[in-house]
Amino acid sequence: MMLEGRKSPSPSRHRRKTQKLNVAYDREEEDTKPPRAPSWEPRDWRQQLLNIRAMRSGKDAPVDWLGVEHCYDSDAPPKVRRYQVLLSLMLSSQTKDQVTAGAMQRLRARGLTVDSILQTDDSTLGTLIYPVGFWRSKVKYIKQTSAILQQRYGGDIPDSVAELVALPGVGPKMAHLAMAVAWGTVSGIAVDTHVHRIANRLGWTKTATSSPEKTRAALEEWLPRELWGEINGLLVGFGQQTCLPVHPRCQGCLNRTLCPAARGL
């Protein structure tokens, strides 16, 4: 579910009208040019993608019902919903969806806004978000980021990746997901540990990549832009159910014969 966020009362420069999910291009003139054919693309990637879509057709992975799209209050004002999206992403780092959703539920029960967070003492905030990963650091980052949002953005969140990643505790994956879910714009591929792992196992990077950010850059070199917004949720759920970090369930995977990591099993 995408946040509309188009009718906030303040005329802040950080608000924009969005009627649909748009892909943000680096240069406007690219909109009028035909897509550039990639210099390299993985073998069999289209069939691999179709197979993953088939395996994910049930939409029954934790990310499908506990992910960021499901953690905010849909009845809250637009800028509050956007803030809740960003906060859920900050909590989700190194944390299972079930734990993040629980923390968000406890925070929302107290009225989750920039002001309410800034009025909550660190000890109480820590109790509310525990046991999310690195919860002590996240208490600090959440407080710092909330203060910046109040002072610089009128309690809203920035609408650019550059400004989002400048916030304490906000990384590239969070920024790209915030752009998609809160602002309705696909600014890049959101790559977490699941996407990073699966992309390397499938051979979707020309050479092995050592970090999610390097994987993002490698994927964006060849993956058609119209697929960028789909890949995160698709591969995260696939990684939660089938392509597990340890002991992946290759025997039941439709890509078993097409996946370099599964060959020989």
XYZ file of C-alpha atoms in Angstrom:
265
model
C 0.000 0.000 0.000
C 1.563 3.290 -1.064
C 1.312 6.496 0.973
C -0.508 9.240 -0.842
C 0.908 12.176 1.076
C -0.293 14.768 -1.432
C -2.394 17.137 0.723
C -0.279 18.242 3.675
C -1.316 21.729 4.801
C 2.190 23.217 4.770
C 3.600 24.411 1.420
C 7.017 22.905 2.214
C 9.316 22.385 -0.701
C 9.711 18.814 0.435
C 6.222 17.781 -0.666
C 5.348 16.733 -4.152
C 2.293 15.444 -5.957
C 2.462 11.799 -6.895
C -0.346 10.009 -8.662
C 1.451 6.762 -9.303
C 4.702 4.991 -8.659
C 7.285 6.765 -10.775
C 10.843 5.814 -11.580
C 13.289 8.615 -10.852
C 15.796 9.047 -13.645
C 19.171 10.679 -13.237
C 18.642 12.987 -16.218
C 15.316 14.200 -17.539
C 16.355 13.750 -21.155
C 16.546 9.983 -20.604
C 12.742 9.924 -20.573
C 12.675 10.631 -24.308
C 15.393 8.195 -25.308
C 14.907 4.483 -25.996
C 16.206 2.208 -23.225
C 19.914 1.508 -23.534
C 20.702 -2.167 -23.936
C 22.953 -3.346 -21.106
C 26.482 -4.357 -22.038
C 26.016 -7.496 -19.919
C 23.108 -9.361 -18.436
C 22.876 -12.677 -16.596
C 22.080 -15.817 -18.474
C 18.536 -17.115 -17.890
C 17.606 -14.188 -15.642
C 14.180 -13.727 -17.216
C 13.210 -17.347 -16.574
C 14.686 -17.174 -13.086
C 12.558 -14.102 -12.403
C 9.415 -15.778 -13.712
C 10.115 -18.784 -11.496
C 10.581 -16.608 -8.420
C 7.334 -14.791 -9.175
C 5.595 -18.154 -9.394
C 7.065 -19.273 -6.063
C 6.051 -15.955 -4.481
C 2.546 -15.879 -5.926
C 1.019 -16.806 -2.574
C 2.317 -13.594 -0.970
C 2.612 -15.412 2.335
C 6.139 -14.548 3.475
C 6.623 -12.390 6.604
C 7.529 -9.367 4.454
C 4.134 -9.613 2.726
C 2.148 -8.958 5.871
C 4.666 -7.421 8.286
C 6.840 -5.340 5.950
C 7.154 -1.557 5.922
C 3.953 -1.134 3.890
C 2.010 -2.617 6.804
C 3.645 -0.903 9.803
C 2.250 2.626 9.592
C -1.102 4.031 10.650
C -3.106 4.430 7.438
C -5.489 6.830 9.199
C -2.756 9.234 10.288
C -2.031 12.503 8.431
C 0.271 12.080 5.409
C 3.448 13.432 6.986
C 2.899 11.302 10.093
C 2.496 8.225 7.902
C 5.704 9.091 6.087
C 7.518 9.506 9.397
C 6.241 6.139 10.560
C 7.484 4.546 7.331
C 10.969 5.935 7.922
C 10.944 4.895 11.574
C 9.913 1.333 10.730
C 12.773 1.140 8.238
C 15.248 2.363 10.836
C 14.019 -0.287 13.260
C 14.122 -3.043 10.641
C 17.892 -3.097 10.166
C 19.322 -6.433 11.386
C 15.859 -7.302 12.706
C 13.196 -9.803 11.671
C 9.950 -8.389 10.307
C 7.975 -9.875 13.190
C 10.116 -8.023 15.746
C 9.971 -4.744 13.844
C 6.181 -4.990 13.534
C 5.875 -5.597 17.278
C 7.990 -2.565 18.098
C 5.977 -0.397 15.712
C 2.736 -1.593 17.267
C 3.947 -0.586 20.739
C 5.116 2.814 19.484
C 1.891 3.492 17.612
C -0.163 2.632 20.698
C 1.373 5.717 22.339
C 0.800 7.958 19.323
C 3.780 7.767 17.000
C 4.742 11.241 15.801
C 7.937 13.288 15.714
C 6.789 15.249 18.757
C 5.820 12.169 20.769
C 9.181 10.534 20.127
C 11.088 13.668 21.138
C 9.030 13.824 24.340
C 9.803 10.168 25.178
C 12.851 9.609 27.364
C 15.560 7.304 26.069
C 14.898 4.579 28.633
C 11.208 4.352 27.737
C 11.956 4.421 24.020
C 14.463 1.615 24.472
C 11.888 -0.467 26.330
C 9.339 0.096 23.573
C 11.587 -0.949 20.681
C 13.422 -3.810 22.410
C 14.365 -6.445 21.182
C 15.092 -4.959 17.748
C 18.712 -5.382 16.707
C 21.125 -2.747 18.061
C 18.255 -1.126 19.940
C 20.502 1.125 22.028
C 22.046 2.690 18.929
C 18.634 2.979 17.326
C 17.304 4.940 20.301
C 20.058 7.490 19.692
C 19.544 7.576 15.916
C 15.765 7.860 16.183
C 16.045 10.794 18.577
C 18.650 12.565 16.437
C 16.752 12.015 13.201
C 13.443 13.090 14.746
C 15.014 16.335 15.975
C 16.381 17.053 12.484
C 13.004 16.338 10.890
C 11.313 18.711 13.308
C 13.870 21.487 12.854
C 14.509 21.270 9.086
C 11.481 19.576 7.528
C 8.524 20.655 9.631
C 8.103 17.128 10.991
C 8.027 15.549 7.516
C 10.709 13.404 5.911
C 12.940 14.482 2.992
C 11.886 13.489 -0.514
C 15.338 12.716 -1.898
C 17.779 9.865 -1.348
C 20.648 12.274 -0.700
C 18.804 13.974 2.162
C 17.487 10.720 3.587
C 20.893 9.028 3.815
C 22.242 12.144 5.533
C 19.947 11.405 8.486
C 21.487 9.477 11.428
C 20.807 5.745 11.172
C 19.397 5.838 7.627
C 21.208 3.798 4.971
C 20.743 3.515 1.202
C 18.333 0.570 1.351
C 16.117 2.423 3.819
C 16.255 5.571 1.693
C 15.194 3.827 -1.515
C 12.351 2.017 0.268
C 11.241 5.248 1.936
C 11.164 6.950 -1.451
C 9.012 4.147 -2.872
C 6.620 3.629 0.022
C 6.361 7.159 1.424
C 6.765 9.270 -1.703
C 5.697 6.908 -4.492
C 8.959 7.201 -6.422
C 11.344 4.395 -7.343
C 14.752 6.008 -6.922
C 16.830 2.832 -7.044
C 16.892 -0.839 -6.092
C 16.594 -1.418 -2.340
C 19.174 -4.088 -1.526
C 19.264 -5.773 1.878
C 21.025 -8.966 2.941
C 18.416 -11.145 1.210
C 18.677 -9.349 -2.122
C 22.480 -9.244 -1.842
C 22.715 -12.979 -1.110
C 20.240 -14.116 -3.753
C 21.600 -11.882 -6.497
C 25.039 -13.416 -5.986
C 23.705 -16.970 -5.812
C 21.757 -16.549 -9.038
C 24.689 -14.945 -10.821
C 22.858 -11.640 -11.223
C 26.114 -9.738 -10.706
C 28.866 -9.877 -13.297
C 31.368 -10.633 -10.539
C 30.768 -11.512 -6.902
C 29.932 -8.443 -4.820
C 31.017 -7.911 -1.239
C 28.290 -5.564 0.034
C 24.621 -4.698 -0.557
C 25.578 -1.316 -2.024
C 27.906 -2.937 -4.560
C 25.123 -5.366 -5.413
C 22.713 -2.474 -5.937
C 25.116 -0.794 -8.346
C 25.684 -4.077 -10.196
C 21.951 -4.787 -10.540
C 21.135 -1.281 -11.707
C 23.668 -1.687 -14.526
C 21.487 -4.223 -16.338
C 18.100 -4.782 -14.693
C 15.340 -2.881 -16.559
C 14.185 0.129 -14.560
C 10.563 -0.941 -14.642
C 11.537 -3.910 -12.441
C 13.452 -1.973 -9.811
C 10.465 -1.421 -7.557
C 9.501 -5.096 -7.576
C 12.817 -6.741 -6.808
C 13.154 -6.005 -3.098
C 9.836 -7.445 -1.927
C 10.084 -10.324 -4.376
C 13.566 -11.447 -3.326
C 13.147 -10.708 0.380
C 10.150 -13.042 0.572
C 11.986 -15.615 -1.537
C 14.914 -15.375 0.863
C 12.665 -15.773 3.885
C 10.966 -18.895 2.565
C 13.212 -20.703 0.094
C 16.661 -19.219 -0.536
C 17.580 -19.201 3.144
C 20.954 -17.891 4.367
C 21.843 -21.336 5.731
C 20.560 -24.598 4.274
C 18.612 -23.089 1.355
C 15.695 -25.214 0.186
C 17.098 -25.862 -3.274
C 15.280 -29.176 -3.718
C 11.929 -27.411 -3.900
C 13.142 -24.354 -5.840
C 11.987 -23.892 -9.431
C 15.392 -22.406 -10.231
C 17.354 -25.413 -9.084
C 18.624 -26.251 -12.570
C 19.198 -22.581 -13.464
C 20.930 -21.405 -10.295
C 24.745 -21.656 -10.203
C 24.680 -22.093 -6.431
C 22.305 -25.080 -6.650
C 24.056 -27.041 -9.365
C 25.391 -30.377 -8.227
C 22.904 -30.738 -5.384
